[in-house]
Coordinates of C-alpha atoms in Angstrom, one line a residue:
X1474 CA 281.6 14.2 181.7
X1475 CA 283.8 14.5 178.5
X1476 CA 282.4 11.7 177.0
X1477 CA 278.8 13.4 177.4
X1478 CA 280.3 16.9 176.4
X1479 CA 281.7 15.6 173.3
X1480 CA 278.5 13.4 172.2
X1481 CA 276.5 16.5 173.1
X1482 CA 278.2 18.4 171.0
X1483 CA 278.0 16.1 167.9
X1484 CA 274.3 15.8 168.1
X1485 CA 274.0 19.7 168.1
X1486 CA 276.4 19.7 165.1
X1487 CA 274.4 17.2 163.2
X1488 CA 271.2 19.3 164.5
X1489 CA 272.4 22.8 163.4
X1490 CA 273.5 21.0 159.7
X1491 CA 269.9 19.3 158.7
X1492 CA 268.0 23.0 160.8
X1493 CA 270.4 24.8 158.2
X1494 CA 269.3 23.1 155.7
X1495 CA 265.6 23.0 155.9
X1496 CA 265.7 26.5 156.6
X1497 CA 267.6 27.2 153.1
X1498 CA 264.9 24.3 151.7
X1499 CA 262.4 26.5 153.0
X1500 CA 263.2 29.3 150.6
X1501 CA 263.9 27.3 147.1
X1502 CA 260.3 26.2 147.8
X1503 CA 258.4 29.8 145.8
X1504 CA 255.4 31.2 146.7
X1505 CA 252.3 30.7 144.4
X1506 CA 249.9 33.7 143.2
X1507 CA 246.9 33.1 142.0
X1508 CA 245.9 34.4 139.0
X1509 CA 241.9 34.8 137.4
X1510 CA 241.7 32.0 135.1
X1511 CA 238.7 29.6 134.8
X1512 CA 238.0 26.8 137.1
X1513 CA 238.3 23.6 135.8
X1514 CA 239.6 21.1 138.0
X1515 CA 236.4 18.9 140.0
X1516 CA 237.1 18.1 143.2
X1517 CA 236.0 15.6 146.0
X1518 CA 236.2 16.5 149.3
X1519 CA 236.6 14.0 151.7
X1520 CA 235.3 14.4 155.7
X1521 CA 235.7 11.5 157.8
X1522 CA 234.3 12.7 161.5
X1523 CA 233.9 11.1 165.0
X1524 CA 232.0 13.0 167.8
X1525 CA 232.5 16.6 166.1
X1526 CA 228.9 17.8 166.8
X1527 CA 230.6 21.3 167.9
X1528 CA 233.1 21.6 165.0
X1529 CA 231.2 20.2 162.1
X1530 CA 229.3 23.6 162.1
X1531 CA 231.8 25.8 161.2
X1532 CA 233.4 23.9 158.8
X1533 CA 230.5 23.3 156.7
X1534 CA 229.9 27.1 156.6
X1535 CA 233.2 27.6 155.5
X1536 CA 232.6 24.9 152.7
X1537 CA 229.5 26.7 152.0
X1538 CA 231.0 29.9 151.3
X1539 CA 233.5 28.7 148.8
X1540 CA 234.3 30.6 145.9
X1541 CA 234.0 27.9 143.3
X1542 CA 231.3 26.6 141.1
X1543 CA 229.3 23.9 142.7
X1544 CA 229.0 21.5 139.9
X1545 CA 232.5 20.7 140.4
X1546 CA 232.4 20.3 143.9
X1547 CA 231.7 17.2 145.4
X1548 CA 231.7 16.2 149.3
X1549 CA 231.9 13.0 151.3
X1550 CA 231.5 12.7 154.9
X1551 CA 232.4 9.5 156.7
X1552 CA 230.6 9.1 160.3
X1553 CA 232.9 6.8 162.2
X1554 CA 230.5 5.7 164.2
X1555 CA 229.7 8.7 166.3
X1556 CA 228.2 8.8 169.7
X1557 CA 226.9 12.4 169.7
X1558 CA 224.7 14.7 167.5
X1559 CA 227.1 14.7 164.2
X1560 CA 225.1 12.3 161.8
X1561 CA 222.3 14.9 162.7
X1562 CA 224.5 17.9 161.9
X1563 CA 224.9 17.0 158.3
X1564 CA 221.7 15.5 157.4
X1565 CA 220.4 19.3 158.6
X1566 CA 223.1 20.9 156.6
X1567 CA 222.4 18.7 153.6
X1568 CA 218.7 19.2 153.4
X1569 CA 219.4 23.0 153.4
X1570 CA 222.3 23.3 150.6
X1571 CA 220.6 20.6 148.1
X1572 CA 222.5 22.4 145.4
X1573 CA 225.7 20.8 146.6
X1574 CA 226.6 17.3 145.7
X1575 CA 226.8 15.7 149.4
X1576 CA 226.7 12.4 150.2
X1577 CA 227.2 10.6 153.7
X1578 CA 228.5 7.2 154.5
X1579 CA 229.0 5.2 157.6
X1580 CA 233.0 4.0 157.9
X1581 CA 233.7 0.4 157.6
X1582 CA 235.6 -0.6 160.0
X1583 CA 238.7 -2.8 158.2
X1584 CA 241.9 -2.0 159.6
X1585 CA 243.2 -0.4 162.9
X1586 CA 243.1 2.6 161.7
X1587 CA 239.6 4.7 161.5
X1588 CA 240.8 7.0 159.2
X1589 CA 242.4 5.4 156.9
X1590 CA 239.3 3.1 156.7
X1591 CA 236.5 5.9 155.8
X1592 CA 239.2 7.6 153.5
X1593 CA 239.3 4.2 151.7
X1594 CA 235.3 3.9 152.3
X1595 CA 234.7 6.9 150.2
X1596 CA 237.2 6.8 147.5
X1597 CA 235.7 3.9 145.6
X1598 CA 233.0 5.7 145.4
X1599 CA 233.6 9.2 144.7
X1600 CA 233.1 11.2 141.1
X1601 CA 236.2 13.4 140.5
X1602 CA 239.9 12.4 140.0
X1603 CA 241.1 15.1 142.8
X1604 CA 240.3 14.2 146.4
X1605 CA 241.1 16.3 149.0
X1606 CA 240.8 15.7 152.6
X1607 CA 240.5 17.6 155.7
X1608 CA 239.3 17.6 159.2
X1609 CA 236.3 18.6 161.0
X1610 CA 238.2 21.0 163.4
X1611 CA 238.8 22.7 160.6
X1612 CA 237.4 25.7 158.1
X1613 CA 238.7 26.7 155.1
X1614 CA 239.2 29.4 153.0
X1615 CA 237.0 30.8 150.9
X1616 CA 239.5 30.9 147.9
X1617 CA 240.9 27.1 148.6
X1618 CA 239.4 25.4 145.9
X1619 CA 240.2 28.6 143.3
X1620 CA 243.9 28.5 144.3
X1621 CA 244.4 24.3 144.4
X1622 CA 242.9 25.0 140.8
X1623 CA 244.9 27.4 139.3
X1624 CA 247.9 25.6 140.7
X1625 CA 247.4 22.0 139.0
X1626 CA 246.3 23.7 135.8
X1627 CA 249.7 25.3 135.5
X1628 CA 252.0 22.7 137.3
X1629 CA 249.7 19.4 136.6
X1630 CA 250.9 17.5 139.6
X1631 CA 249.6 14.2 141.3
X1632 CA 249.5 15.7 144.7
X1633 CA 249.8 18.6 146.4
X1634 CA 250.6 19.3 150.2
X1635 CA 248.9 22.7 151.9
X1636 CA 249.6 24.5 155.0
X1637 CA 247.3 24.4 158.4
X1638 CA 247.6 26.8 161.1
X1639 CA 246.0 27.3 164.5
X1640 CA 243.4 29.8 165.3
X1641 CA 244.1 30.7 168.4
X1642 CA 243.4 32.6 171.7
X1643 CA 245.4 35.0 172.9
X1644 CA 246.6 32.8 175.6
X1645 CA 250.4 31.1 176.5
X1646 CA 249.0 27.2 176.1
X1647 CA 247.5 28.2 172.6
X1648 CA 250.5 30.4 171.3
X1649 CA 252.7 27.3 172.6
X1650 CA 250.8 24.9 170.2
X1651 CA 251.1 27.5 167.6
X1652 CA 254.9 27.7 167.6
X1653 CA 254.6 23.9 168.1
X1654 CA 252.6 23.7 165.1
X1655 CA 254.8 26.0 163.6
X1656 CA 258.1 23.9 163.7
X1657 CA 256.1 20.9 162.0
X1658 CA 255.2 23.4 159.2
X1659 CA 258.7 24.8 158.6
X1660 CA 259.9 21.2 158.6
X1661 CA 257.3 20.2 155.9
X1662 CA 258.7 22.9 153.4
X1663 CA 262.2 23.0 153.9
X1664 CA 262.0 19.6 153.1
X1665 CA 260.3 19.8 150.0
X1666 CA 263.0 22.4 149.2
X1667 CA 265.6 20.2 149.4
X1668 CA 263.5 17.1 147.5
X1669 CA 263.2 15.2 150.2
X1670 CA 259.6 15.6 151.0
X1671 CA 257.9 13.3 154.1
X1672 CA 255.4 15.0 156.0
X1673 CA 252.3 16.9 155.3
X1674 CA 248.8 17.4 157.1
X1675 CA 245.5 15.5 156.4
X1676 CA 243.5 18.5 157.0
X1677 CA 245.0 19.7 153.5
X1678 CA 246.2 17.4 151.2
X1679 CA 245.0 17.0 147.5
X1680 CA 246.1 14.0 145.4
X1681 CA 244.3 12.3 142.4
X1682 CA 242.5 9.1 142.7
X1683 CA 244.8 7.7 140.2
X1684 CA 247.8 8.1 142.0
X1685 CA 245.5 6.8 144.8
X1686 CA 245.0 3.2 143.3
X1687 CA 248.3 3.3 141.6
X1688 CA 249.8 3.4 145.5
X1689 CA 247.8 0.7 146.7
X1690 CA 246.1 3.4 148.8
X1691 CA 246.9 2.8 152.7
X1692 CA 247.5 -0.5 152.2
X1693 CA 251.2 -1.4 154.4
X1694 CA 250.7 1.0 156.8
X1695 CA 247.1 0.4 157.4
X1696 CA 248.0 -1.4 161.1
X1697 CA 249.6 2.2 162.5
X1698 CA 246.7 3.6 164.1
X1699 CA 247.6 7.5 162.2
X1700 CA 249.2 8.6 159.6
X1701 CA 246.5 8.4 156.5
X1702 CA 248.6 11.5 155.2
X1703 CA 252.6 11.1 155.6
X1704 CA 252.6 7.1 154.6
X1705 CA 250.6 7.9 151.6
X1706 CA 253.2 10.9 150.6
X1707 CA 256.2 8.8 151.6
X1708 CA 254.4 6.3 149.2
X1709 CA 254.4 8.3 146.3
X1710 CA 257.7 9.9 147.0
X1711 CA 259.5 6.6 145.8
X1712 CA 257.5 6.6 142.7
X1713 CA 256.5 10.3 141.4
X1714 CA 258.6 12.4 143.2
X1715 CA 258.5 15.5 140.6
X1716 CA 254.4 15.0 140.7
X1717 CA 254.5 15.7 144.4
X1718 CA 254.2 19.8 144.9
X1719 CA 254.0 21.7 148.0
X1720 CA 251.1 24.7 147.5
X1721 CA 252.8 27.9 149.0
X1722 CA 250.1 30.4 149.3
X1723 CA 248.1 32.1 152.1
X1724 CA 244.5 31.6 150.2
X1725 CA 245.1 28.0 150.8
X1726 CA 245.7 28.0 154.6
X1727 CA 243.3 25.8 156.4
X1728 CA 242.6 27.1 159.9
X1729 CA 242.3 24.4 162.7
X1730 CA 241.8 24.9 166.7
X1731 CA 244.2 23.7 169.3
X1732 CA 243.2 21.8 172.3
X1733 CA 241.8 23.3 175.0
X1734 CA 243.5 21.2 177.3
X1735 CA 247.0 19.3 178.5
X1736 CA 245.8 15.4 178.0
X1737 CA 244.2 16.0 174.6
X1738 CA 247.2 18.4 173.9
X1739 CA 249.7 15.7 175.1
X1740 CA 248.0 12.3 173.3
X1741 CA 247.3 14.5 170.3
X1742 CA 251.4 14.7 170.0
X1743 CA 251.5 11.3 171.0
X1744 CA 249.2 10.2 168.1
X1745 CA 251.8 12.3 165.4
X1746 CA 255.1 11.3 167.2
X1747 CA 253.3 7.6 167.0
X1748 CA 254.1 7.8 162.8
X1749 CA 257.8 8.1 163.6
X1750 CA 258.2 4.6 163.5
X1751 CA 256.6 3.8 160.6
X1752 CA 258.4 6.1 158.3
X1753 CA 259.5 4.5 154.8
X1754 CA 262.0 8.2 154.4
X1755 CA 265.2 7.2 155.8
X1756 CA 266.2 10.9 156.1
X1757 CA 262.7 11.2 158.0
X1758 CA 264.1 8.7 160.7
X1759 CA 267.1 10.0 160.8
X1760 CA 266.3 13.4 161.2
X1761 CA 263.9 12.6 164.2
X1762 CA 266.5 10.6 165.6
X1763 CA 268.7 13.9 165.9
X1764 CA 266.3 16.0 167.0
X1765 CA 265.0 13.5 170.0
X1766 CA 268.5 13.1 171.1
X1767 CA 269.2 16.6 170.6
X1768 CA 266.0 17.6 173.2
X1769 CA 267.4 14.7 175.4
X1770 CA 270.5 15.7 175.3
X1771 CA 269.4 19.5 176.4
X1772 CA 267.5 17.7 179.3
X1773 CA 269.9 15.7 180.6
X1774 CA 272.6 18.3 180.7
X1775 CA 269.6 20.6 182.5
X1776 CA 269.6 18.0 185.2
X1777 CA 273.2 16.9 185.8
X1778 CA 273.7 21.0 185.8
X1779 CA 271.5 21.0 188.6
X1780 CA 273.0 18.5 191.1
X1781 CA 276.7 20.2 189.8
X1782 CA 278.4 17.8 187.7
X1783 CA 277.9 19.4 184.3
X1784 CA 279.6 23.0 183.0
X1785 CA 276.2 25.7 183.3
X1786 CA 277.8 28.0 180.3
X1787 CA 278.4 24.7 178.3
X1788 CA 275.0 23.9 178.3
X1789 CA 273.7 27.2 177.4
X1790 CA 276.3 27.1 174.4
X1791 CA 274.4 24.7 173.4
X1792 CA 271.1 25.8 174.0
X1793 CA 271.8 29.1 172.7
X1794 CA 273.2 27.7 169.3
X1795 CA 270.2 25.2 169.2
X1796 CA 268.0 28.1 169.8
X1797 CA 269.2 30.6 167.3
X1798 CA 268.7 27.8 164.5
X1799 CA 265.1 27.3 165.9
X1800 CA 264.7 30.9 165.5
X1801 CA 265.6 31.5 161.7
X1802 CA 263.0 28.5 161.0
X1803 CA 259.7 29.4 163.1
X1804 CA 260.4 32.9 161.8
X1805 CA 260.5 32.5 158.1
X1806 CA 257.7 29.8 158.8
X1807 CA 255.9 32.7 161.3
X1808 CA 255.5 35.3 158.3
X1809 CA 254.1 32.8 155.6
X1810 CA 251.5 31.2 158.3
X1811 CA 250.3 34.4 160.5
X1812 CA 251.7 37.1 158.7
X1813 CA 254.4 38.3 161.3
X1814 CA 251.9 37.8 164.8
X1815 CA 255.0 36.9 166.7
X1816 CA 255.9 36.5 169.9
X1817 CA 259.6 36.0 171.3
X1818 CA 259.5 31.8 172.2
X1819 CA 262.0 32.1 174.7
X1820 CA 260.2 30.7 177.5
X1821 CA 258.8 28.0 174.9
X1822 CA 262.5 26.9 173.8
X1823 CA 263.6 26.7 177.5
X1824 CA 260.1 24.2 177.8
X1825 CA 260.2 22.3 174.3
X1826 CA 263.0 20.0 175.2
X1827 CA 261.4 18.7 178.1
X1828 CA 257.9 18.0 176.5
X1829 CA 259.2 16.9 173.2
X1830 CA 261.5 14.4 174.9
X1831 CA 258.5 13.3 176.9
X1832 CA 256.3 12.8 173.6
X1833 CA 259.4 11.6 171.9
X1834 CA 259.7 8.9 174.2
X1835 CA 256.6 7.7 175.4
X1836 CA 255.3 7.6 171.6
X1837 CA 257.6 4.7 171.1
X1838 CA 256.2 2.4 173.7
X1839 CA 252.8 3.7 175.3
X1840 CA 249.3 4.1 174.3
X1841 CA 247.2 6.7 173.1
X1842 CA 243.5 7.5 173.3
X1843 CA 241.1 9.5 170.6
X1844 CA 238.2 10.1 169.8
X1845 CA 237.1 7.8 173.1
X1846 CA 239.3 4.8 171.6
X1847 CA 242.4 2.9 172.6
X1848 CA 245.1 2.8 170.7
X1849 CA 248.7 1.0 171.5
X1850 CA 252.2 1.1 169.6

């Protein structure tokens, strides 16, 4: 039992140092305001879809309603090869916004990876120099395009990483994927903080078509199943570090919904845990590394404290000093994402351990299924 004491308490060492540090990361990374000047950058959106007949809706409302002139707007969508009513959805919406620029493709399937494959369907042929993608769970805000705008005409950088948050029901399994969610997001800027950037979101991520071709696009990476966003940052971080810029600023928040139930919850985790392996970041593998043997470590010592071989007030030592690091993070992360709609995770830290050392572990050797397909490590 010493030996386990001891190694428990060196992982929650190395744990509290790199928490620490992402939290004081978090702040060095300065929030942006927007200020009135005129728009100039052009964008292209890019939508790939699957069987989104009752989310496509909403987000291309929300792209409707943007606050940004349409002649530099341009949008893509990428059916890949739904089963459902979603090609139908955007012809509709096409035929009544014909003073957008709108184009829709069919993926080609080249890789075994969907995504990536109608990402790198449309880029060949798009009109702008700045893509952006995002999902079509999704909506975004009415000011996104304004802010994204502003931003590269006073920083001029070659890609820029945004923030997504749930919105949620007022209910325990959607505010667990929120601080779940959360964690992720504080993780994302704390690292760019301390310049060691390695994970962003698809649903809002801007980079220039240059930078695109320069990086061989998804190409290396394009057997891993997911990860069209982090391998392409991880990508660029070896080459243009300084061009790579993390967009701090609640206009440019894209809302997304959590799932509705455990499975999709569970191989939706699965499917991001999945990238872990592929990381190019060394400090990205290691810092997973810690944290999975960190929740494992909290797990075991939960179960040897129940048939009486481990010390009870050891293990909440632990937990407690694991917990208060957690804390400072989801809060900072908590004000910037939902503006201080908080509620005490408690009950979610005691639970976290045990389902992120679940993911954790089946992500390195199981399979996954989305959007009705197979995948396998």
């Amino acid at each position: 039992m010493e030996l386990i004491t001891i190694a428990l308490y060196l992982v929650l060492l190395l744990y509290v140092i790199l928490m620490v540090q992402l939290i004081l990361g978090y702040d060095k990374v300065k929030s942006f305001k927007r200020t009135d000047v005129e728009p100039k950058t052009a964008f292209s959106i890019i939508l790939p879809f699957r069987n989104e007949e009752k989310n496509l809706p909403k987000l291309l409302a929300s792209f409707s309603k943007l606050n940004y002139p349409y002649k530099l707007i341009e949008i893509v969508m990428v059916d890949d090869f739904s089963t459902d009513s979603s090609e139908r959805v955007c012809i509709k919406w096409r035929l009544e916004h014909e003073f957008l620029d709108t184009t829709l493709l069919e993926n080609l399937r080249l890789s075994n990876s969907p995504k990536k494959d109608a990402i790198g369907r449309a880029v060949p042929i798009i009109k702008h120099d700045w893509i952006i993608t995002t999902d079509a769970d999704c909506t975004v805000p009415k000011n996104w395009l304004l802010t994204l705008d502003d931003y590269i005409q006073k920083n001029q950088p070659e890609m820029i990483v945004g923030a997504v948050a749930y919105k949620t029901k007022n209910n325990w399994f959607h505010k667990f994927q929120q601080l779940d969610l959360l964690s992720l997001q504080g993780t994302t800027i704390g690292s760019f903080g301390i310049g060691k950037p390695f994970m962003c979101n698809g649903a809002n991520f801007a980079y220039t078509k240059k930078l695109f071709n320069e990086l061989d696009g998804f190409n290396s990476n394009d057997t891993m199943a997911s990860g069209d966003d982090v391998f392409l940052l991880q990508k660029a971080t070896k080459h243009h570090l300084d061009k790579i810029h993390y967009l701090k600023n609640t206009e440019s928040i894209v809302k997304t919904k959590p799932e509705n139930d455990l499975f999709h919850f569970f191989m939706q985790r699965v499917r991001w845990a999945s990238k872990t392996t592929g990381y190019q970041s060394t400090y990205a593998k290691f810092l997973a590394v810690i944290i999975l043997m960190m929740n494992v470590g909290l797990v075991v010592g939960c179960l040897l404290c129940v048939i009486g071989i481990f010390d009870l007030r050891l293990l909440l030592g632990v937990f407690s000093a694991k917990y208060l690091v957690d804390y400072w993070l989801l809060y900072k992360t908590n004000r910037y994402l939902l503006k201080g709609k908080w509620i005490l995770p408690l009950a979610t830290s005691i639970i976290y351990p045990f389902y992120s050392s679940l993911v954790g572990i089946y992500s390195l050797f199981g399979s996954f299924s989305w959007k009705g397909r197979q995948f396998s490590k």
